[in-house]
CSV table of N, CA, C and O in Angstrom, one decimal:
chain,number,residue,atom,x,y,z
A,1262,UNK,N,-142.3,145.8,-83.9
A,1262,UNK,CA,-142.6,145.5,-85.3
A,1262,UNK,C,-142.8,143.9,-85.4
A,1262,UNK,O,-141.9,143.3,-84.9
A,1263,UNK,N,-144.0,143.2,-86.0
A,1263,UNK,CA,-144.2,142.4,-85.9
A,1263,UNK,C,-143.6,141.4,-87.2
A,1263,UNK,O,-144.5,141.4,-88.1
A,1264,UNK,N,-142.7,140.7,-87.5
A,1264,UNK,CA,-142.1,139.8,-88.6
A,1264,UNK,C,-142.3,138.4,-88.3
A,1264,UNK,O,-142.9,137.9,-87.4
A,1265,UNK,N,-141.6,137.9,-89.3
A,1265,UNK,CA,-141.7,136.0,-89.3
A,1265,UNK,C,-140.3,135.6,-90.0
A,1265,UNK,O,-139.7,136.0,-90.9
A,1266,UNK,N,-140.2,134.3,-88.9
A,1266,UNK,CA,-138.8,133.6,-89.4
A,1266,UNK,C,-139.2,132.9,-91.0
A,1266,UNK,O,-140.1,132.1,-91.2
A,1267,UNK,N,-138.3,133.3,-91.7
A,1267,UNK,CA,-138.1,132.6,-93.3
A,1267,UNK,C,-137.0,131.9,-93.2
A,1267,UNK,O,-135.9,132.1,-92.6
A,1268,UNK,N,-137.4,130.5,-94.2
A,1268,UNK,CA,-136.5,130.1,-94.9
A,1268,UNK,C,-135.6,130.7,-95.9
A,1268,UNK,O,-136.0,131.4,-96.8
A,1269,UNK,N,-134.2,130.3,-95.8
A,1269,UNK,CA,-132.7,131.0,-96.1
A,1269,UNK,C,-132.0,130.3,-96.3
A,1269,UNK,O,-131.1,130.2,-95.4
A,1270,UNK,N,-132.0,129.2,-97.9
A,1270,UNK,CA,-131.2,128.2,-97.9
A,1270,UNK,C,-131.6,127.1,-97.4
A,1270,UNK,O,-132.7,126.8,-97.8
A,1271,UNK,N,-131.2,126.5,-96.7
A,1271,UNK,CA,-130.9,125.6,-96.0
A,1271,UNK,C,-130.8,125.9,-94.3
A,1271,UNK,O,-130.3,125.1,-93.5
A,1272,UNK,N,-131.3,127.2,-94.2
A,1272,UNK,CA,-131.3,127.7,-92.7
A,1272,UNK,C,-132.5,128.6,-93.0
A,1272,UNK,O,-133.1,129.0,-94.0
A,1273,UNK,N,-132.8,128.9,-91.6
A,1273,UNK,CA,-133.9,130.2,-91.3
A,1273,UNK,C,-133.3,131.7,-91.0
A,1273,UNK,O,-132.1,131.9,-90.9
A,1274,UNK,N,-134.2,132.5,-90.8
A,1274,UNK,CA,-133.4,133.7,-90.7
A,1274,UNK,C,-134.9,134.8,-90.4
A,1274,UNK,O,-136.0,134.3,-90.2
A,1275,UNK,N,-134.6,136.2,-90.4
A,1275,UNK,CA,-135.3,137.4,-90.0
A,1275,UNK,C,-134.6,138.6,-90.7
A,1275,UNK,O,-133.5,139.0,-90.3
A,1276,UNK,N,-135.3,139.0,-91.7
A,1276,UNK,CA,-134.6,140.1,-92.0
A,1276,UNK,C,-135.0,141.2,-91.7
A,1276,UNK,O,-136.2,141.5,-91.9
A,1277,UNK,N,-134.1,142.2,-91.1
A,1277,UNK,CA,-133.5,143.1,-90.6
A,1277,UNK,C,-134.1,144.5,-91.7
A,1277,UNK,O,-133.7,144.5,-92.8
A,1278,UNK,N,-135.2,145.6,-91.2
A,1278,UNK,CA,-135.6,146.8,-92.0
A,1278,UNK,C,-134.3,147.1,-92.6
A,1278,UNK,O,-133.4,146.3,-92.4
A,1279,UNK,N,-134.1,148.1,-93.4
A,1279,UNK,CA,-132.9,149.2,-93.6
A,1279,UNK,C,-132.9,150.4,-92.5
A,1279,UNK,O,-132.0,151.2,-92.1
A,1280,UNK,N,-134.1,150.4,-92.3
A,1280,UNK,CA,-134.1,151.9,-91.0
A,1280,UNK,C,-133.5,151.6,-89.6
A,1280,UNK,O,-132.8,152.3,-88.8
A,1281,UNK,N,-134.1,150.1,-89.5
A,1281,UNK,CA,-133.7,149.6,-88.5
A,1281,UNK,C,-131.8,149.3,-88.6
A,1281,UNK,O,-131.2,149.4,-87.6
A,1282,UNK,N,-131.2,148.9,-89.7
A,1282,UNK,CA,-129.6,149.2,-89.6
A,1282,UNK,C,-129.3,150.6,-90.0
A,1282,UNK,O,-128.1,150.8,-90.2
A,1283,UNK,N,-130.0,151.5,-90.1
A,1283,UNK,CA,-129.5,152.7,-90.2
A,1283,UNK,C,-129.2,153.5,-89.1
A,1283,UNK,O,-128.4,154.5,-89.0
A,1284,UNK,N,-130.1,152.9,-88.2
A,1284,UNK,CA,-130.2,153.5,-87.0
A,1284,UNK,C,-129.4,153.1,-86.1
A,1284,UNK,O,-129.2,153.9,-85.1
A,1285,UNK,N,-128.8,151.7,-86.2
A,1285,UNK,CA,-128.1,151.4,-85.4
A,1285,UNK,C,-126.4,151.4,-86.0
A,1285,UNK,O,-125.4,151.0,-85.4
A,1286,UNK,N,-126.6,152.3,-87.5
A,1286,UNK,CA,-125.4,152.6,-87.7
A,1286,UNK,C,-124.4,151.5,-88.4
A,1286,UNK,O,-123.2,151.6,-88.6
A,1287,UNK,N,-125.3,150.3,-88.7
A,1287,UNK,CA,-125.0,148.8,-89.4
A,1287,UNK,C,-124.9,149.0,-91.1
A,1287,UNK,O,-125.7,149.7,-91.7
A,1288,UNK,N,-124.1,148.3,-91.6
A,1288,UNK,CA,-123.7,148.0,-92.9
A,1288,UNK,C,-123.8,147.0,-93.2
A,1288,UNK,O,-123.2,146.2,-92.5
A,1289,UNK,N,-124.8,146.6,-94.6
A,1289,UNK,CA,-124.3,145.5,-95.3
A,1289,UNK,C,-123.3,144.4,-95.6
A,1289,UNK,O,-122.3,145.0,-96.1
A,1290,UNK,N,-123.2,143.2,-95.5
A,1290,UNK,CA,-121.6,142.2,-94.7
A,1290,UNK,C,-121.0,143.1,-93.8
A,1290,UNK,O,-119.7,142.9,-93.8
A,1291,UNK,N,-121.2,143.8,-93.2
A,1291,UNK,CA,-120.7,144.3,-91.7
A,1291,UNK,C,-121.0,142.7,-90.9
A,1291,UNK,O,-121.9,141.9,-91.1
A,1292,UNK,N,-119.8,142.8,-89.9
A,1292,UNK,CA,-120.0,141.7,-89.0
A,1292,UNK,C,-121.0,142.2,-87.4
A,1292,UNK,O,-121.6,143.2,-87.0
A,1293,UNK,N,-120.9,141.4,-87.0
A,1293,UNK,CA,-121.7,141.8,-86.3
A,1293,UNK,C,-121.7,140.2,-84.8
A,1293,UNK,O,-121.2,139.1,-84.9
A,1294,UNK,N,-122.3,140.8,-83.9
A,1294,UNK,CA,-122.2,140.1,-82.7
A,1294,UNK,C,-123.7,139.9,-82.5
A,1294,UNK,O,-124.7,140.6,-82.5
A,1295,UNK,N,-123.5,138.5,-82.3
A,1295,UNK,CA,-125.3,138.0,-82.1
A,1295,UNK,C,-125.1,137.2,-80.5
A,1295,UNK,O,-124.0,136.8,-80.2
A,1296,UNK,N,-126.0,137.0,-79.8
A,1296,UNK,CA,-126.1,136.4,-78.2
A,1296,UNK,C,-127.6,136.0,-78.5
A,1296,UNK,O,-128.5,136.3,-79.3
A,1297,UNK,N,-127.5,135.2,-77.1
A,1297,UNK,CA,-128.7,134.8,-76.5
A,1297,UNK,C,-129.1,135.4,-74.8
A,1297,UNK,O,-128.5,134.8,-73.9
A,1298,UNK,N,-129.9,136.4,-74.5
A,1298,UNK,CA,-129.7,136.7,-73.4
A,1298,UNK,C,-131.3,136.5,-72.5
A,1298,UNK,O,-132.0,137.5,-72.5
A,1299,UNK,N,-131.7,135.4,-71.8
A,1299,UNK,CA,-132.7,135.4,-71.4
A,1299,UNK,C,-133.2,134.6,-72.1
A,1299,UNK,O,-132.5,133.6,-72.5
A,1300,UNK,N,-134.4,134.9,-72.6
A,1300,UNK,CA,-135.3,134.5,-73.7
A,1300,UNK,C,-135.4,135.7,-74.9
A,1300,UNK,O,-136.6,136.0,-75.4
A,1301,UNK,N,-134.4,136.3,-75.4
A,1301,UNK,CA,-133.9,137.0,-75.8
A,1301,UNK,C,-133.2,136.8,-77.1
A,1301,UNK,O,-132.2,136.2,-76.9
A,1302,UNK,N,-133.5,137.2,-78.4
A,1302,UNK,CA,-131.8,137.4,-79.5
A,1302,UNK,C,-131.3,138.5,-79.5
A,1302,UNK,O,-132.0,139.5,-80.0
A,1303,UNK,N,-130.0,138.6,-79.0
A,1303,UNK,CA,-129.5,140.3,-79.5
A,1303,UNK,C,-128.2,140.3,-80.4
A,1303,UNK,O,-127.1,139.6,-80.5
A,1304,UNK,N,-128.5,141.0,-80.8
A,1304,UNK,CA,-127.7,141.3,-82.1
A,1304,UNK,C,-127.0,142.5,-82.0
A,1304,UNK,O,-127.7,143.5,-82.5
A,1305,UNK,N,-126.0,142.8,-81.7
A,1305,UNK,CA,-124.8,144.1,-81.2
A,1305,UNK,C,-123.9,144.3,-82.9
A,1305,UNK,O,-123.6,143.4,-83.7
A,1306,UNK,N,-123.6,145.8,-83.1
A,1306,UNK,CA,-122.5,145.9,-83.7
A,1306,UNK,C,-121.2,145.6,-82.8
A,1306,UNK,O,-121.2,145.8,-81.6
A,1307,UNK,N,-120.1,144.8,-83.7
A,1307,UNK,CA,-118.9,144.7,-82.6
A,1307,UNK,C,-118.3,145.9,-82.4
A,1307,UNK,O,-118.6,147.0,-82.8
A,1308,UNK,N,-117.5,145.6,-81.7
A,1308,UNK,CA,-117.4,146.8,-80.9
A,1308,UNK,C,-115.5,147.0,-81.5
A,1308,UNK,O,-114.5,146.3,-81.2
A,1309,UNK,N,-115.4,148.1,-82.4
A,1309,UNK,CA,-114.0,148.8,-82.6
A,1309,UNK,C,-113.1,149.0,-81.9
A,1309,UNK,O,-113.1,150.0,-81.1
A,1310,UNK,N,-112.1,147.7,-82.0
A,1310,UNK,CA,-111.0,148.4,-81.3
A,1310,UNK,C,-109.5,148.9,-81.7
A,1310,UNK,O,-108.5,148.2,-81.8
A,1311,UNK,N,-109.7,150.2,-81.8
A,1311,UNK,CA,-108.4,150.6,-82.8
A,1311,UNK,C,-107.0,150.3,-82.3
A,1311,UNK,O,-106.5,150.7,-81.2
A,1312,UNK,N,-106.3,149.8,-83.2
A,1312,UNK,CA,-104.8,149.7,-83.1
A,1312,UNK,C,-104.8,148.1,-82.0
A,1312,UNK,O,-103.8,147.7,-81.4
A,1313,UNK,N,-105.9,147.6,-82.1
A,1313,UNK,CA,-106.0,146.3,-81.5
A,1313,UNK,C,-104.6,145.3,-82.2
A,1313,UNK,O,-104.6,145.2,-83.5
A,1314,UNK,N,-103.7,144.8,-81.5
A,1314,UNK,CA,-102.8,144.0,-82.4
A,1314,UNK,C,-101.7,144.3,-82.3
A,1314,UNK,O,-100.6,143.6,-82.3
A,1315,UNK,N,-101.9,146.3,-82.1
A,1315,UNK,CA,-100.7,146.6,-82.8
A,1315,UNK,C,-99.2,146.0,-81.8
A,1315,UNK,O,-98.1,145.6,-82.1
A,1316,UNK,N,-99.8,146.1,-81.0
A,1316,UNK,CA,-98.4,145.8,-80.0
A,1316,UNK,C,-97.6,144.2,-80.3
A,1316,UNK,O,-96.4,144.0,-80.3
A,1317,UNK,N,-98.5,143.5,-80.6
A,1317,UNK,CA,-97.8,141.8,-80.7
A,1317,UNK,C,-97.4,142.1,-82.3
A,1317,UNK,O,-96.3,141.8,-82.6
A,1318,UNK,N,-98.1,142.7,-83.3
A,1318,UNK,CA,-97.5,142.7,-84.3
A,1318,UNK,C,-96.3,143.3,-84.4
A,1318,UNK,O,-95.4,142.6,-85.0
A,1319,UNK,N,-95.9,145.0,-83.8
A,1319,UNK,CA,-94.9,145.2,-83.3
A,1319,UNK,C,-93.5,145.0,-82.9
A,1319,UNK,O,-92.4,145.5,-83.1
A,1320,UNK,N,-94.1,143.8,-81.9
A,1320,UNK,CA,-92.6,143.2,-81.5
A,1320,UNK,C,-92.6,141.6,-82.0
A,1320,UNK,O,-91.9,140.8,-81.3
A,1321,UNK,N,-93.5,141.1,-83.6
A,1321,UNK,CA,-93.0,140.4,-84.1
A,1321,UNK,C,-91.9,140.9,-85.2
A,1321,UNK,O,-90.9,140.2,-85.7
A,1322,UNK,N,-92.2,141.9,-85.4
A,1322,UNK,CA,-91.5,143.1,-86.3
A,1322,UNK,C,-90.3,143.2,-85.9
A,1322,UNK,O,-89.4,143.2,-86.7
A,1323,UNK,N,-90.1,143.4,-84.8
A,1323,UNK,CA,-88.8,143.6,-84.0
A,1323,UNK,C,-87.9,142.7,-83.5
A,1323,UNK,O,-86.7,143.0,-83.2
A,1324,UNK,N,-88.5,141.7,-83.4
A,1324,UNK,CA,-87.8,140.6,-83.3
A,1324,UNK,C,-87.0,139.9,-84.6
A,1324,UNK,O,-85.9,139.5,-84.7
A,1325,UNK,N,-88.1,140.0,-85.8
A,1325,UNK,CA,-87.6,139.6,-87.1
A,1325,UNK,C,-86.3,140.5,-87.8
A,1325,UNK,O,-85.6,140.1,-88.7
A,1326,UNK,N,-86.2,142.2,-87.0
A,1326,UNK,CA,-85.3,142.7,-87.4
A,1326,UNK,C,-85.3,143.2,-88.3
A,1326,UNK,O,-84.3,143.5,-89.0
A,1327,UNK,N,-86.6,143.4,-88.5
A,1327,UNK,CA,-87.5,144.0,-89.8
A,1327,UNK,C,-87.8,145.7,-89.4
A,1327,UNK,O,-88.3,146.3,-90.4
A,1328,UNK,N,-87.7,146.2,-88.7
A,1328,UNK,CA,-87.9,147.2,-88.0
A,1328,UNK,C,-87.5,148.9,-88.5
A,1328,UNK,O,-87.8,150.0,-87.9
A,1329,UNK,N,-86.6,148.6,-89.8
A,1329,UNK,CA,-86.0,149.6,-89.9
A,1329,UNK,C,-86.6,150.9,-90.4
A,1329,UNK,O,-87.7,151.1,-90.0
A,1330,UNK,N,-86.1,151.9,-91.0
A,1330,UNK,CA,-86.8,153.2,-91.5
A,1330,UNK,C,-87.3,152.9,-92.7
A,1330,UNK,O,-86.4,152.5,-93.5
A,1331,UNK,N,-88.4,152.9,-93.3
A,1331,UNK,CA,-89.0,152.6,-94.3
A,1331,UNK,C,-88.7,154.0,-95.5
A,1331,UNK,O,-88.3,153.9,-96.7
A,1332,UNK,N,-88.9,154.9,-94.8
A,1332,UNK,CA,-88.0,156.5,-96.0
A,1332,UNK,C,-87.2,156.6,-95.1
A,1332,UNK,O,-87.3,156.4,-93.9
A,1333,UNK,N,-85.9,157.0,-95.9
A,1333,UNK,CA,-84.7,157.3,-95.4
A,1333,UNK,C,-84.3,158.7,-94.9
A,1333,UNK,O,-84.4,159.4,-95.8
A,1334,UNK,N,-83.9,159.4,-93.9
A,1334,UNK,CA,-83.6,160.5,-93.4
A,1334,UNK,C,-83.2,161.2,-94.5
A,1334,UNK,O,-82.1,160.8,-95.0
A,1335,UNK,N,-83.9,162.4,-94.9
A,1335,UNK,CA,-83.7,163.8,-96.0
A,1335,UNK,C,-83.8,164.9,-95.6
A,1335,UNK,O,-84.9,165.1,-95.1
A,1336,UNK,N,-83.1,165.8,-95.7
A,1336,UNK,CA,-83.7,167.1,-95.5
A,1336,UNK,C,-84.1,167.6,-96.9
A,1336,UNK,O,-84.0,167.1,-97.9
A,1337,UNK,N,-84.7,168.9,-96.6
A,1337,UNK,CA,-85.0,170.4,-97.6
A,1337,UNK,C,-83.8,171.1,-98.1
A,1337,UNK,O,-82.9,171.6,-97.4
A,1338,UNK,N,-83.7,171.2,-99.5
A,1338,UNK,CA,-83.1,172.2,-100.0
A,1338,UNK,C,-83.1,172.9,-98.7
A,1338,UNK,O,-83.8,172.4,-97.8
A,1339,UNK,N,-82.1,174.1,-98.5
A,1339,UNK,CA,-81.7,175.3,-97.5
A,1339,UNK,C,-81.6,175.2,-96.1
A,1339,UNK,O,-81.1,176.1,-95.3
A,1340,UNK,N,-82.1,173.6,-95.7
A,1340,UNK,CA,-82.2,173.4,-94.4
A,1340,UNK,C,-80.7,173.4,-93.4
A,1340,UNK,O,-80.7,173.1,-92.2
A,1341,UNK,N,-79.7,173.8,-94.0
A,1341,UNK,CA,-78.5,173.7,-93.6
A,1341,UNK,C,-78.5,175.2,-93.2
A,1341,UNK,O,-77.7,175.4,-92.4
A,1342,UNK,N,-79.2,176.4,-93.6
A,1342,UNK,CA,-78.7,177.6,-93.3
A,1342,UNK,C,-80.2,178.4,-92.8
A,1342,UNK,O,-80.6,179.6,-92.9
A,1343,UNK,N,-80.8,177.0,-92.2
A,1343,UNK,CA,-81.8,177.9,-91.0
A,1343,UNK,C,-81.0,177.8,-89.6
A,1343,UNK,O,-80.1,176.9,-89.3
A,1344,UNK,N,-81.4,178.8,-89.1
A,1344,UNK,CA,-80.9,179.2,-87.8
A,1344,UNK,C,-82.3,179.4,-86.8
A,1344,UNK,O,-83.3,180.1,-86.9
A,1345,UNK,N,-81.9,178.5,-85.9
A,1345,UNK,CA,-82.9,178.2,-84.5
A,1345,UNK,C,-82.7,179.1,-83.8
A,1345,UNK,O,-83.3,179.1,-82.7
């Protein structure tokens, strides 16, 4: 597809079809990862990484002694007179 760089403020820019972010699965203010590779611009969705953090947040949690049970241990009505 053939386009042209526009002025954008005080910067330049290329905008992007909608088919062409649909296809790649991109969202509006979605972030995104841009490079230079070769003589090349590429522009990647970042890349999700779940529960990224969780560990250092974790044992800032644990350290602070902040850690405890957030709902308090309950049982059920009747739960005293089930039999395993």
């Amino acid at each position: 597809m053939k386009t042209s760089i526009r002025k954008m403020g005080n910067s330049q820019g290329v905008l992007i079809p909608k088919p062409f972010l649909a296809k790649m699965g991109m969202l509006v203010d979605e972030d995104i990862d841009i490079d230079i590779e070769d003589d090349k611009i590429v522009i990647r969705k970042l890349e999700k990484r779940p529960r990224e953090g969780w560990a250092e947040a974790s044992q800032k949690i644990a350290a602070a002694q902040d850690d405890g049970l957030v709902w308090p241990e309950f049982g059920n009505d009747g739960d005293k007179e089930l039999k395993w």
